[in-house]
Amino acid sequence: MARKVVLAYSGGLDTSVAIRWLKETYKMEVITLTVDIGNVSDLSAIRQKALDVGATKALLADAKESFINTFVFPALQAGAIYEGQYPLATALGRPLIARLLVDAARKERARAVAHGCTGKGNDQVRFDVSVAALAPELKVIAPAREWKMTREETIAYAQRYDIPIPVTVSSPYSIDENLWGRSIECGVLENPWTEPPEDIFSWTRAPEEAPDEPSYVAIGFDKGSPVSIDGERLDGVMIVQQIHELAGKHGVGRIDHVENRLVGIKSREIYEAPAAVVLHKAHQALEDLVLSKDQLRFKSKVAGEYAELVYNGLWFTALRQDLAAYVGSSQRYVTGEVTVKLLKGNCYIVGRKSPYSLYDYNLATYDSGDVFDQSASPGFIHIWGLAAKTQAQVQPLEPLE
Ligand code: ARG
């Protein structure tokens, strides 16, 4: 019996060509695995296509729940946003797919796994490093990194072997989608001076086309995870889907980012991430209410580190787990509700409450209920400013402008 390889299969052109190419080049039996993390419309059609093109077996996995609960919500709790802009949708999906590839390869007694990434991006790194960490015995094959075919040659290859070419192939864009966001690059977007054409967007309305009336939505959190919308308890996948719909309708969640890839390239990517933008903002607003000043300051450093690790393909590492343990602990009182107002491309936080709120009206107010002891301030300021005063006397400051 031929050696086996499990291929991560999307049903697109590259991975369809890869089925045939792997059989021909590596003389391996190809088993496909299609993972649904909110990106697949017709699983059974994809399965049939894999078999038609020459896979011996076509596996399907609905991983929406584990994507949200094991990857997305931990990253949300961490506040992980790459370079202050990208909520990491694609980057969070890859380690999950890698893990399912490994599980399938073990079950099927395959020697190798394969994916459709090119040799220029971050995704190849995420797959390869994740597989290496989880199953060092498995070989990773990346056909599109090896076959050296141009786009036209890949299409010609497909035609030669009667591999159906999806209509999306005529699109000049490269698109990756999952529940947490949609990533769009290539074509005219490669010029960072060019405004993204309206037709690249499919999840969000143009802000100028969005309703003139705002929508208000109250998002409930329990220990840092979203658990309800307007008081109704829902599972994580439903919450993400509902916020996605509503925010998209109001034109919220478009991101235009010139980002730094791990492989040294600056690239311009457009994201649509309506749910991620709203949930990150709401989560942050709740943390602002319940975490101390020092916790917030330290946690924002952890958020930056965490985002780097996720972006750079290091999900399955000890450091990511260490940071996750800190983040988990930091969320134990992040319970409460946040109201957001969605209007014409913007998401405003308009209300927040929590049983663990550190906001004390009687300390904050300028009205009659004030209990803050203003007479204690001069002594506090005397000691707080002592070092600055001492130093300025001995070491005169630079002349002031
Ligand atoms: N730049 C993003 C990342 O590295 C998305 C990559 C996939 N993008 C795409 N348009 N196919 O995570």
Short mmCIF file of N, CA, C and O in Angstrom, two decimals, residues 290-337:
data_model
loop_
_atom_site.label_atom_id
_atom_site.label_comp_id
_atom_site.label_asym_id
_atom_site.label_seq_id
_atom_site.Cartn_x
_atom_site.Cartn_y
_atom_site.Cartn_z
N VAL A 290 -12.82 46.74 35.96
CA VAL A 290 -12.58 45.79 37.06
C VAL A 290 -11.12 45.50 37.37
O VAL A 290 -10.81 44.96 38.44
N LEU A 291 -10.21 45.83 36.47
CA LEU A 291 -8.80 45.57 36.77
C LEU A 291 -8.16 46.82 37.36
O LEU A 291 -8.55 47.95 37.04
N SER A 292 -7.15 46.61 38.19
CA SER A 292 -6.45 47.75 38.78
C SER A 292 -5.57 48.40 37.72
O SER A 292 -5.27 47.83 36.67
N LYS A 293 -5.12 49.60 38.04
CA LYS A 293 -4.20 50.31 37.14
C LYS A 293 -2.97 49.45 36.82
O LYS A 293 -2.54 49.36 35.67
N ASP A 294 -2.41 48.80 37.82
CA ASP A 294 -1.19 48.01 37.59
C ASP A 294 -1.49 46.75 36.77
O ASP A 294 -0.71 46.36 35.91
N GLN A 295 -2.62 46.12 37.04
CA GLN A 295 -3.00 44.96 36.23
C GLN A 295 -3.17 45.35 34.77
O GLN A 295 -2.73 44.64 33.87
N LEU A 296 -3.81 46.49 34.53
CA LEU A 296 -4.04 46.93 33.14
C LEU A 296 -2.72 47.22 32.43
O LEU A 296 -2.52 46.86 31.28
N ARG A 297 -1.82 47.87 33.16
CA ARG A 297 -0.53 48.23 32.55
C ARG A 297 0.26 46.97 32.19
O ARG A 297 0.76 46.81 31.09
N PHE A 298 0.31 46.04 33.14
CA PHE A 298 1.07 44.81 32.89
C PHE A 298 0.39 43.98 31.79
O PHE A 298 1.04 43.44 30.91
N LYS A 299 -0.92 43.92 31.86
CA LYS A 299 -1.64 43.08 30.91
C LYS A 299 -1.48 43.58 29.48
O LYS A 299 -1.45 42.79 28.54
N SER A 300 -1.35 44.89 29.30
CA SER A 300 -1.20 45.37 27.93
C SER A 300 0.15 44.93 27.35
O SER A 300 0.28 44.72 26.14
N LYS A 301 1.15 44.76 28.22
CA LYS A 301 2.42 44.21 27.72
C LYS A 301 2.24 42.75 27.33
O LYS A 301 2.75 42.30 26.30
N VAL A 302 1.52 42.01 28.16
CA VAL A 302 1.27 40.60 27.84
C VAL A 302 0.49 40.49 26.52
O VAL A 302 0.78 39.63 25.69
N ALA A 303 -0.44 41.41 26.31
CA ALA A 303 -1.25 41.38 25.07
C ALA A 303 -0.34 41.49 23.85
O ALA A 303 -0.51 40.75 22.87
N GLY A 304 0.62 42.40 23.92
CA GLY A 304 1.54 42.58 22.79
C GLY A 304 2.36 41.33 22.53
O GLY A 304 2.51 40.89 21.38
N GLU A 305 2.87 40.73 23.60
CA GLU A 305 3.67 39.50 23.47
C GLU A 305 2.82 38.36 22.91
O GLU A 305 3.26 37.59 22.05
N TYR A 306 1.63 38.25 23.45
CA TYR A 306 0.73 37.16 23.06
C TYR A 306 0.41 37.27 21.56
O TYR A 306 0.45 36.29 20.82
N ALA A 307 0.13 38.51 21.11
CA ALA A 307 -0.19 38.72 19.69
C ALA A 307 1.00 38.34 18.81
O ALA A 307 0.84 37.72 17.76
N GLU A 308 2.20 38.71 19.24
CA GLU A 308 3.40 38.36 18.46
C GLU A 308 3.52 36.84 18.32
O GLU A 308 3.81 36.32 17.25
N LEU A 309 3.32 36.13 19.43
CA LEU A 309 3.47 34.68 19.40
C LEU A 309 2.44 34.06 18.45
O LEU A 309 2.77 33.18 17.66
N VAL A 310 1.21 34.54 18.53
CA VAL A 310 0.16 33.98 17.66
C VAL A 310 0.50 34.28 16.20
O VAL A 310 0.46 33.39 15.35
N TYR A 311 0.84 35.51 15.94
CA TYR A 311 1.14 35.91 14.55
C TYR A 311 2.32 35.11 14.00
O TYR A 311 2.31 34.69 12.85
N ASN A 312 3.30 34.90 14.84
CA ASN A 312 4.54 34.26 14.39
C ASN A 312 4.51 32.74 14.42
O ASN A 312 5.54 32.09 14.33
N GLY A 313 3.33 32.16 14.60
CA GLY A 313 3.20 30.71 14.49
C GLY A 313 3.60 29.94 15.74
O GLY A 313 3.86 28.73 15.67
N LEU A 314 3.65 30.63 16.89
CA LEU A 314 4.15 29.97 18.10
C LEU A 314 3.04 29.66 19.11
O LEU A 314 3.23 29.77 20.31
N TRP A 315 1.87 29.28 18.60
CA TRP A 315 0.75 28.93 19.49
C TRP A 315 1.15 27.77 20.41
O TRP A 315 0.94 27.82 21.63
N PHE A 316 1.68 26.70 19.81
CA PHE A 316 2.00 25.51 20.60
C PHE A 316 3.41 25.63 21.18
O PHE A 316 4.33 24.91 20.79
N THR A 317 3.55 26.59 22.09
CA THR A 317 4.86 26.74 22.77
C THR A 317 4.62 26.94 24.25
O THR A 317 3.52 27.35 24.68
N ALA A 318 5.66 26.71 25.02
CA ALA A 318 5.57 26.87 26.47
C ALA A 318 5.27 28.32 26.83
O ALA A 318 4.45 28.59 27.72
N LEU A 319 5.90 29.27 26.14
CA LEU A 319 5.67 30.67 26.50
C LEU A 319 4.21 31.08 26.26
O LEU A 319 3.61 31.76 27.10
N ARG A 320 3.64 30.63 25.16
CA ARG A 320 2.23 30.98 24.91
C ARG A 320 1.35 30.38 26.01
O ARG A 320 0.43 31.03 26.51
N GLN A 321 1.69 29.17 26.44
CA GLN A 321 0.91 28.57 27.53
C GLN A 321 1.11 29.32 28.85
O GLN A 321 0.17 29.49 29.62
N ASP A 322 2.33 29.75 29.09
CA ASP A 322 2.61 30.52 30.32
C ASP A 322 1.78 31.81 30.34
O ASP A 322 1.16 32.16 31.34
N LEU A 323 1.81 32.51 29.20
CA LEU A 323 1.05 33.77 29.12
C LEU A 323 -0.44 33.50 29.25
O LEU A 323 -1.16 34.27 29.90
N ALA A 324 -0.90 32.39 28.66
CA ALA A 324 -2.33 32.04 28.75
C ALA A 324 -2.72 31.81 30.21
O ALA A 324 -3.84 32.15 30.63
N ALA A 325 -1.82 31.24 30.99
CA ALA A 325 -2.12 31.00 32.40
C ALA A 325 -2.28 32.33 33.14
O ALA A 325 -3.21 32.52 33.94
N TYR A 326 -1.41 33.28 32.83
CA TYR A 326 -1.54 34.61 33.44
C TYR A 326 -2.86 35.26 33.01
O TYR A 326 -3.61 35.78 33.84
N VAL A 327 -3.13 35.20 31.70
CA VAL A 327 -4.34 35.83 31.18
C VAL A 327 -5.57 35.21 31.85
O VAL A 327 -6.47 35.91 32.32
N GLY A 328 -5.58 33.88 31.94
CA GLY A 328 -6.71 33.19 32.57
C GLY A 328 -6.93 33.70 33.98
O GLY A 328 -8.06 34.03 34.38
N SER A 329 -5.86 33.81 34.74
CA SER A 329 -5.97 34.28 36.12
C SER A 329 -6.48 35.73 36.15
O SER A 329 -7.31 36.09 36.99
N SER A 330 -6.04 36.53 35.21
CA SER A 330 -6.44 37.95 35.21
C SER A 330 -7.93 38.14 34.93
O SER A 330 -8.48 39.21 35.17
N GLN A 331 -8.57 37.09 34.42
CA GLN A 331 -9.97 37.24 34.00
C GLN A 331 -10.98 36.86 35.07
O GLN A 331 -12.19 36.88 34.85
N ARG A 332 -10.49 36.49 36.29
CA ARG A 332 -11.43 35.89 37.23
C ARG A 332 -12.55 36.83 37.69
O ARG A 332 -13.59 36.38 38.12
N TYR A 333 -12.35 38.14 37.57
CA TYR A 333 -13.44 39.07 37.90
C TYR A 333 -13.94 39.86 36.69
O TYR A 333 -14.64 40.85 36.85
N VAL A 334 -13.53 39.42 35.50
CA VAL A 334 -13.97 40.15 34.29
C VAL A 334 -15.36 39.65 33.88
O VAL A 334 -15.55 38.96 32.88
N THR A 335 -16.30 39.98 34.71
CA THR A 335 -17.69 39.53 34.58
C THR A 335 -18.56 40.77 34.65
O THR A 335 -18.35 41.61 35.53
N GLY A 336 -19.50 40.88 33.71
CA GLY A 336 -20.35 42.05 33.72
C GLY A 336 -20.92 42.30 32.35
O GLY A 336 -20.96 41.39 31.51
N GLU A 337 -21.36 43.53 32.12
CA GLU A 337 -22.03 43.83 30.86
C GLU A 337 -21.53 45.15 30.29
O GLU A 337 -21.24 46.08 31.04
#
